[in-house]
């Protein structure tokens, strides 16, 4: 009769046992190291009476923040939590504009890299090859210290567009660029603005309705209307009608033009940007733009020439070739790395700390210096950036599912 | 005459004409949008170049030669500056040797490389000029040697020279010296022992392996040596020991397990002990004494951190990549969590965490200094990205390769090390080099946590009242310096790709 002997000797040669055993050992080692580090940390923090505790969030921050979004209140008496929220919104603000401008720059330069015009191609190549091989921090510091804060002073000879001197000695301009930052003419909400906001919501609804309607139409008939363009048109049309209606009923336009004017050393009116914000934004845009250009170029080049020739042979005009053949295939290649570039831009905005723009990391660093709460601060920062990443990768997964080539 | 007319009916195909005017007309001026593009480009070129040139003619470039030493080496002690130069001479030698072995055709790059030290010698003065000529001389000697050894193991020696160049670089800069007396010794000895054992296994294993085993052994030794951290003593001895074990074990490879083991240990320890007692201490007290890491600075610090980062994050990244593809759930989950966590947060937060958290997480007697903490942060960060890149390479290997290896009777480890990884890594060379470039660029971030790398030094130069207002000159110089390094690396990787035939098989 076959009898199975179980002894250590046979067990040691059983791969199934070894796999489980090895994992248990690994887990134990990880846990032991973790416990060791935790005990050390606990002791060190206990000694300094800094055991993890988030109540510091509700104590007074007591430091100044250079720029605060207009919809938030922040003063010297605000709490650390409010300071962090200001920092978070500053991060979001610079990332938002950075993403938009970097995309514009990237698409232009990336397209120029594949054009037949050798001069444009050369310029684009120089731009990409230079920017991609220089550290972002050097670029940022160069922009800030070498360009933005050494611009002419307001009292000397600032860079202006459309300057006009008023009788009382002040002067105004459409755009003022000095060592104090930039000010630009901008629409300022008037009393009619709240009424107009309703119209904007209405316009949005109209755009969504048009979008959905056209999508259904496209699916039923097999035609391909320019859905997004029509939706945008609907939005603009309703917004324009609303503008007229509100202006007539309220007697004033929802936005009035506010032109920056300069009184000695102060700029007022218009929309104003600090040199820190400008340096950070332009550095991030130029740097990420170079990477996006490469992404765009790779996407455009990934569409094989045969596809374009086939489209031509079928008689598609240039625009339709681009819309139905080149873009859908190029976008499939472009979007995933593009999203990771957006994420990189957001993460790179932490370098703001080197030039004094109060983003989340900068504010958190200040709080750490004041309170000594290392673990809590690190947890908060990492939590925020991790959730950015997770949201982005969730989007990516959704998108990848959506555009996956349908196979048999 | 009939055939004549018939021939005339078939016109030859239109030939492409290459006249300068024709090219300009075709690419720059027609159709209308090309013309617009040309005008816009020319205007851009003019708008950028004119103020730049005007500024460059009036810039105070004298700030650079006046501060060159501090920008390059920071507070590195002047009496030991020759050691920094020695790393350059070694580099010259290794590059020259590689050229002699591998570059057989005439290349324009050769002249560029030769021109660099000559040019730098021409613009410098005094001893510095001699030092640069020394680099050239070392390169020429290396080249001559490489040519002679071209057909006799030159390639292997070349690879090993590159592999060992980096520890030698670190060693020269850091020097020999004992760690301060105290409880740290305990850890020191433990690390050293672990290292010996690891080197031993690598050596014994390498003795059984075929030629890729050599490279793997060398890489593993370099990686393992790294774990000793600040104790470069271990680094060097570890290298010698591993080499001896490996050589010894090769010779006795036909013997059975325990016997081979004993012989290897004997062979390895005796010279190591001799080295420790007779050579090591005198070295530490004279011309190769220790330069503490708080004296590392300038571009040197950036390069050191990069070298450390590459050396240690590479093996670690390969391990995490394998872990992520492992069939063992615990290990896979651990790798995924680590990689995704690190990749999800900005680099500066990792550096910040390394500076702030390591002193808290470790017992007080195991204090690590700032530079090493920064290096650990860099390694932690780079390993996660490295892992993802290597994983990309691993995924591209068809299943048939595994099956063929198993069919030949190779074990799982052998399959991985001898069949899969060499192919996977060759495929990801461009990506890895891209990452190394990123690493080099990212080292500038240590200036934010207060280290004196080239940016930190630049800031201190700019706060000197003599040099106020020279930000553009200094930062532009720094940017160009990084550009040269990064571009050089990506150029070298393209050549390496061609040589290894990436994407052609």
Short mmCIF file of C-alpha atoms in Angstrom, two decimals, chain A residues 169-408:
data_model
loop_
_atom_site.label_atom_id
_atom_site.label_comp_id
_atom_site.label_asym_id
_atom_site.label_seq_id
_atom_site.Cartn_x
_atom_site.Cartn_y
_atom_site.Cartn_z
CA UNK A 169 -0.36 111.72 -12.84
CA UNK A 170 -1.45 108.07 -12.76
CA UNK A 171 -1.29 106.08 -15.95
CA UNK A 172 -3.06 103.05 -17.32
CA UNK A 173 -2.31 100.39 -19.90
CA UNK A 174 -3.81 97.22 -21.33
CA UNK A 175 -0.90 95.23 -20.02
CA UNK A 176 1.81 96.15 -17.53
CA UNK A 177 4.80 93.87 -16.98
CA UNK A 178 7.26 94.91 -14.29
CA UNK A 179 9.32 93.43 -11.49
CA UNK A 180 6.10 93.38 -9.45
CA UNK A 181 4.46 90.97 -11.85
CA UNK A 182 1.95 91.41 -14.59
CA UNK A 183 -1.40 93.21 -14.73
CA UNK A 184 -3.80 92.85 -17.59
CA UNK A 185 -7.14 94.35 -18.59
CA UNK A 186 -9.88 91.96 -17.50
CA UNK A 187 -13.62 91.73 -17.19
CA UNK A 188 -14.86 92.64 -13.75
CA UNK A 189 -18.26 91.33 -12.60
CA UNK A 190 -20.89 94.05 -12.18
CA UNK A 191 -24.26 93.91 -10.39
CA UNK A 192 -25.70 92.21 -13.45
CA UNK A 193 -23.30 89.27 -13.09
CA UNK A 194 -25.49 87.06 -10.83
CA UNK A 195 -28.28 87.23 -13.38
CA UNK A 196 -25.89 86.35 -16.15
CA UNK A 197 -24.61 83.34 -14.27
CA UNK A 198 -28.03 81.74 -14.75
CA UNK A 199 -27.66 82.26 -18.48
CA UNK A 200 -24.29 80.56 -18.41
CA UNK A 201 -25.85 77.53 -16.72
CA UNK A 202 -28.53 77.59 -19.38
CA UNK A 203 -25.88 77.73 -22.09
CA UNK A 204 -24.15 74.74 -20.56
CA UNK A 205 -27.40 72.81 -20.55
CA UNK A 206 -27.99 73.75 -24.17
CA UNK A 207 -24.53 72.55 -25.09
CA UNK A 208 -25.07 69.22 -23.34
CA UNK A 209 -28.46 68.79 -25.01
CA UNK A 210 -26.98 69.50 -28.44
CA UNK A 211 -24.11 67.13 -27.74
CA UNK A 212 -26.36 64.27 -26.68
CA UNK A 213 -28.83 64.93 -29.47
CA UNK A 214 -26.15 64.91 -32.12
CA UNK A 215 -24.60 61.77 -30.67
CA UNK A 216 -27.92 59.98 -30.95
CA UNK A 217 -28.38 61.35 -34.46
CA UNK A 218 -24.93 60.12 -35.37
CA UNK A 219 -25.62 56.65 -34.07
CA UNK A 220 -28.98 56.39 -35.85
CA UNK A 221 -27.93 57.67 -39.23
CA UNK A 222 -24.30 56.71 -39.34
CA UNK A 223 -23.31 60.24 -40.22
CA UNK A 224 -20.59 62.07 -38.35
CA UNK A 225 -21.59 65.61 -37.44
CA UNK A 226 -19.00 67.81 -35.71
CA UNK A 227 -20.60 67.18 -32.32
CA UNK A 228 -18.23 69.12 -30.12
CA UNK A 229 -18.14 72.09 -32.44
CA UNK A 230 -21.93 72.32 -32.56
CA UNK A 231 -22.12 72.00 -28.78
CA UNK A 232 -19.62 74.82 -28.42
CA UNK A 233 -21.63 76.86 -30.91
CA UNK A 234 -24.80 76.29 -28.90
CA UNK A 235 -23.03 77.37 -25.73
CA UNK A 236 -21.70 80.54 -27.32
CA UNK A 237 -25.04 81.35 -28.93
CA UNK A 238 -27.00 81.08 -25.70
CA UNK A 239 -24.30 82.96 -23.84
CA UNK A 240 -24.39 85.77 -26.40
CA UNK A 241 -28.19 85.99 -26.31
CA UNK A 242 -28.03 86.05 -22.52
CA UNK A 243 -25.48 88.84 -22.62
CA UNK A 244 -27.79 90.96 -24.72
CA UNK A 245 -30.86 90.22 -22.59
CA UNK A 246 -29.09 90.90 -19.30
CA UNK A 247 -27.57 94.12 -20.63
CA UNK A 248 -31.00 95.32 -21.73
CA UNK A 249 -32.87 94.36 -18.58
CA UNK A 250 -30.24 95.48 -16.03
CA UNK A 251 -29.02 98.51 -17.88
CA UNK A 252 -25.39 97.35 -17.69
CA UNK A 253 -23.26 94.54 -19.07
CA UNK A 254 -22.52 91.60 -16.72
CA UNK A 255 -18.80 92.27 -17.01
CA UNK A 256 -17.17 95.66 -17.19
CA UNK A 257 -13.71 96.15 -18.56
CA UNK A 258 -11.25 96.84 -15.79
CA UNK A 259 -8.00 98.34 -17.05
CA UNK A 260 -4.97 98.29 -14.74
CA UNK A 261 -3.82 101.71 -13.66
CA UNK A 262 -0.61 102.60 -11.93
CA UNK A 263 -0.37 105.05 -9.10
CA UNK A 264 3.29 105.59 -8.32
CA UNK A 265 4.45 102.16 -7.21
CA UNK A 266 1.10 100.40 -7.03
CA UNK A 267 -0.94 98.69 -9.71
CA UNK A 268 -4.68 98.52 -9.28
CA UNK A 269 -7.50 97.13 -11.37
CA UNK A 270 -7.37 94.48 -14.06
CA UNK A 271 -6.18 90.99 -13.29
CA UNK A 272 -2.81 90.77 -11.58
CA UNK A 273 -0.23 88.01 -11.39
CA UNK A 274 2.75 87.85 -9.07
CA UNK A 275 6.22 87.26 -10.52
CA UNK A 276 6.34 83.96 -8.60
CA UNK A 277 3.21 82.71 -10.31
CA UNK A 278 4.41 83.90 -13.71
CA UNK A 279 7.84 82.32 -13.31
CA UNK A 280 6.37 79.02 -12.13
CA UNK A 281 3.73 78.96 -14.84
CA UNK A 282 6.08 79.86 -17.67
CA UNK A 283 8.73 77.42 -16.47
CA UNK A 284 6.24 74.58 -16.18
CA UNK A 285 4.63 75.41 -19.51
CA UNK A 286 7.92 75.57 -21.43
CA UNK A 287 9.26 72.42 -19.81
CA UNK A 288 6.15 70.28 -20.05
CA UNK A 289 5.42 71.74 -23.50
CA UNK A 290 8.64 70.18 -24.77
CA UNK A 291 7.59 66.77 -23.46
CA UNK A 292 4.07 67.13 -24.82
CA UNK A 293 5.57 68.08 -28.19
CA UNK A 294 7.39 64.76 -28.23
CA UNK A 295 4.18 62.94 -27.32
CA UNK A 296 2.29 64.69 -30.10
CA UNK A 297 5.04 64.02 -32.61
CA UNK A 298 5.15 60.34 -31.71
CA UNK A 299 1.37 60.18 -32.07
CA UNK A 300 1.35 61.83 -35.48
CA UNK A 301 4.20 59.69 -36.71
CA UNK A 302 2.54 56.54 -35.45
CA UNK A 303 -0.12 56.84 -38.14
CA UNK A 304 1.39 54.97 -41.03
CA UNK A 305 1.69 56.71 -44.35
CA UNK A 306 -0.37 54.01 -46.01
CA UNK A 307 -3.40 55.06 -43.97
CA UNK A 308 -3.23 58.60 -45.31
CA UNK A 309 -2.62 57.39 -48.84
CA UNK A 310 -5.55 55.00 -48.56
CA UNK A 311 -7.79 57.82 -47.34
CA UNK A 312 -6.68 59.95 -50.27
CA UNK A 313 -7.31 57.09 -52.64
CA UNK A 314 -10.85 56.82 -51.29
CA UNK A 315 -11.29 60.46 -52.19
CA UNK A 316 -11.43 61.95 -48.71
CA UNK A 317 -10.49 65.62 -48.65
CA UNK A 318 -7.65 66.76 -46.39
CA UNK A 319 -9.88 67.78 -43.51
CA UNK A 320 -11.75 64.48 -43.51
CA UNK A 321 -8.51 62.55 -43.79
CA UNK A 322 -7.31 64.27 -40.67
CA UNK A 323 -10.61 63.92 -38.83
CA UNK A 324 -11.50 60.34 -39.62
CA UNK A 325 -8.15 58.69 -40.26
CA UNK A 326 -5.24 60.52 -38.67
CA UNK A 327 -6.63 61.96 -35.43
CA UNK A 328 -8.48 58.91 -34.10
CA UNK A 329 -5.38 56.77 -34.55
CA UNK A 330 -2.97 59.40 -33.31
CA UNK A 331 -5.08 60.19 -30.25
CA UNK A 332 -4.99 56.59 -29.17
CA UNK A 333 -1.22 56.89 -28.94
CA UNK A 334 -1.18 60.43 -27.59
CA UNK A 335 -3.70 60.46 -24.74
CA UNK A 336 -2.11 58.01 -22.26
CA UNK A 337 1.34 59.67 -22.18
CA UNK A 338 -0.34 63.06 -22.35
CA UNK A 339 -2.26 62.39 -19.15
CA UNK A 340 0.90 61.30 -17.42
CA UNK A 341 2.52 64.56 -18.57
CA UNK A 342 -0.37 66.46 -16.99
CA UNK A 343 0.17 64.55 -13.80
CA UNK A 344 3.90 65.28 -14.00
CA UNK A 345 3.16 68.96 -14.38
CA UNK A 346 0.99 68.90 -11.29
CA UNK A 347 3.64 67.05 -9.32
CA UNK A 348 6.39 69.32 -10.64
CA UNK A 349 4.48 72.35 -9.40
CA UNK A 350 5.87 71.45 -5.96
CA UNK A 351 9.12 73.04 -7.14
CA UNK A 352 7.30 76.30 -6.46
CA UNK A 353 8.94 76.10 -3.06
CA UNK A 354 12.26 77.13 -4.66
CA UNK A 355 10.86 80.42 -5.91
CA UNK A 356 8.42 81.19 -3.13
CA UNK A 357 5.07 80.56 -4.76
CA UNK A 358 2.74 79.41 -1.96
CA UNK A 359 1.60 76.07 -3.35
CA UNK A 360 0.50 73.17 -1.15
CA UNK A 361 4.00 71.83 -0.58
CA UNK A 362 5.39 75.25 0.24
CA UNK A 363 2.63 76.02 2.75
CA UNK A 364 2.94 72.56 4.30
CA UNK A 365 6.70 73.06 4.60
CA UNK A 366 6.14 76.34 6.42
CA UNK A 367 3.68 74.66 8.77
CA UNK A 368 6.22 71.90 9.40
CA UNK A 369 8.90 74.44 10.22
CA UNK A 370 6.58 76.18 12.67
CA UNK A 371 5.01 73.20 14.39
CA UNK A 372 7.55 70.40 13.88
CA UNK A 373 4.72 68.04 12.93
CA UNK A 374 6.64 65.97 10.41
CA UNK A 375 4.52 62.83 10.05
CA UNK A 376 1.21 64.62 9.83
CA UNK A 377 2.46 67.12 7.27
CA UNK A 378 4.03 64.40 5.13
CA UNK A 379 0.86 62.33 5.33
CA UNK A 380 -1.26 65.26 4.21
CA UNK A 381 0.97 66.16 1.26
CA UNK A 382 1.39 62.60 0.10
CA UNK A 383 -2.31 61.91 0.52
CA UNK A 384 -3.25 64.84 -1.68
CA UNK A 385 -0.80 63.99 -4.46
CA UNK A 386 -1.61 60.30 -4.29
CA UNK A 387 -5.29 61.07 -4.75
CA UNK A 388 -4.43 63.22 -7.78
CA UNK A 389 -2.57 60.23 -9.21
CA UNK A 390 -5.34 57.80 -8.42
CA UNK A 391 -7.97 60.00 -10.03
CA UNK A 392 -5.79 60.33 -13.12
CA UNK A 393 -5.16 56.62 -13.40
CA UNK A 394 -8.87 55.92 -12.93
CA UNK A 395 -9.54 58.24 -15.84
CA UNK A 396 -6.82 56.54 -17.86
CA UNK A 397 -8.29 53.11 -17.30
CA UNK A 398 -11.71 54.35 -18.37
CA UNK A 399 -10.26 56.01 -21.46
CA UNK A 400 -8.18 53.00 -22.43
CA UNK A 401 -11.27 50.82 -22.25
CA UNK A 402 -13.16 53.27 -24.37
CA UNK A 403 -10.65 53.62 -27.19
CA UNK A 404 -9.42 50.04 -27.23
CA UNK A 405 -9.42 48.74 -30.77
CA UNK A 406 -12.42 46.48 -31.06
CA UNK A 407 -11.19 43.13 -32.19
CA UNK A 408 -13.16 40.22 -33.48
#
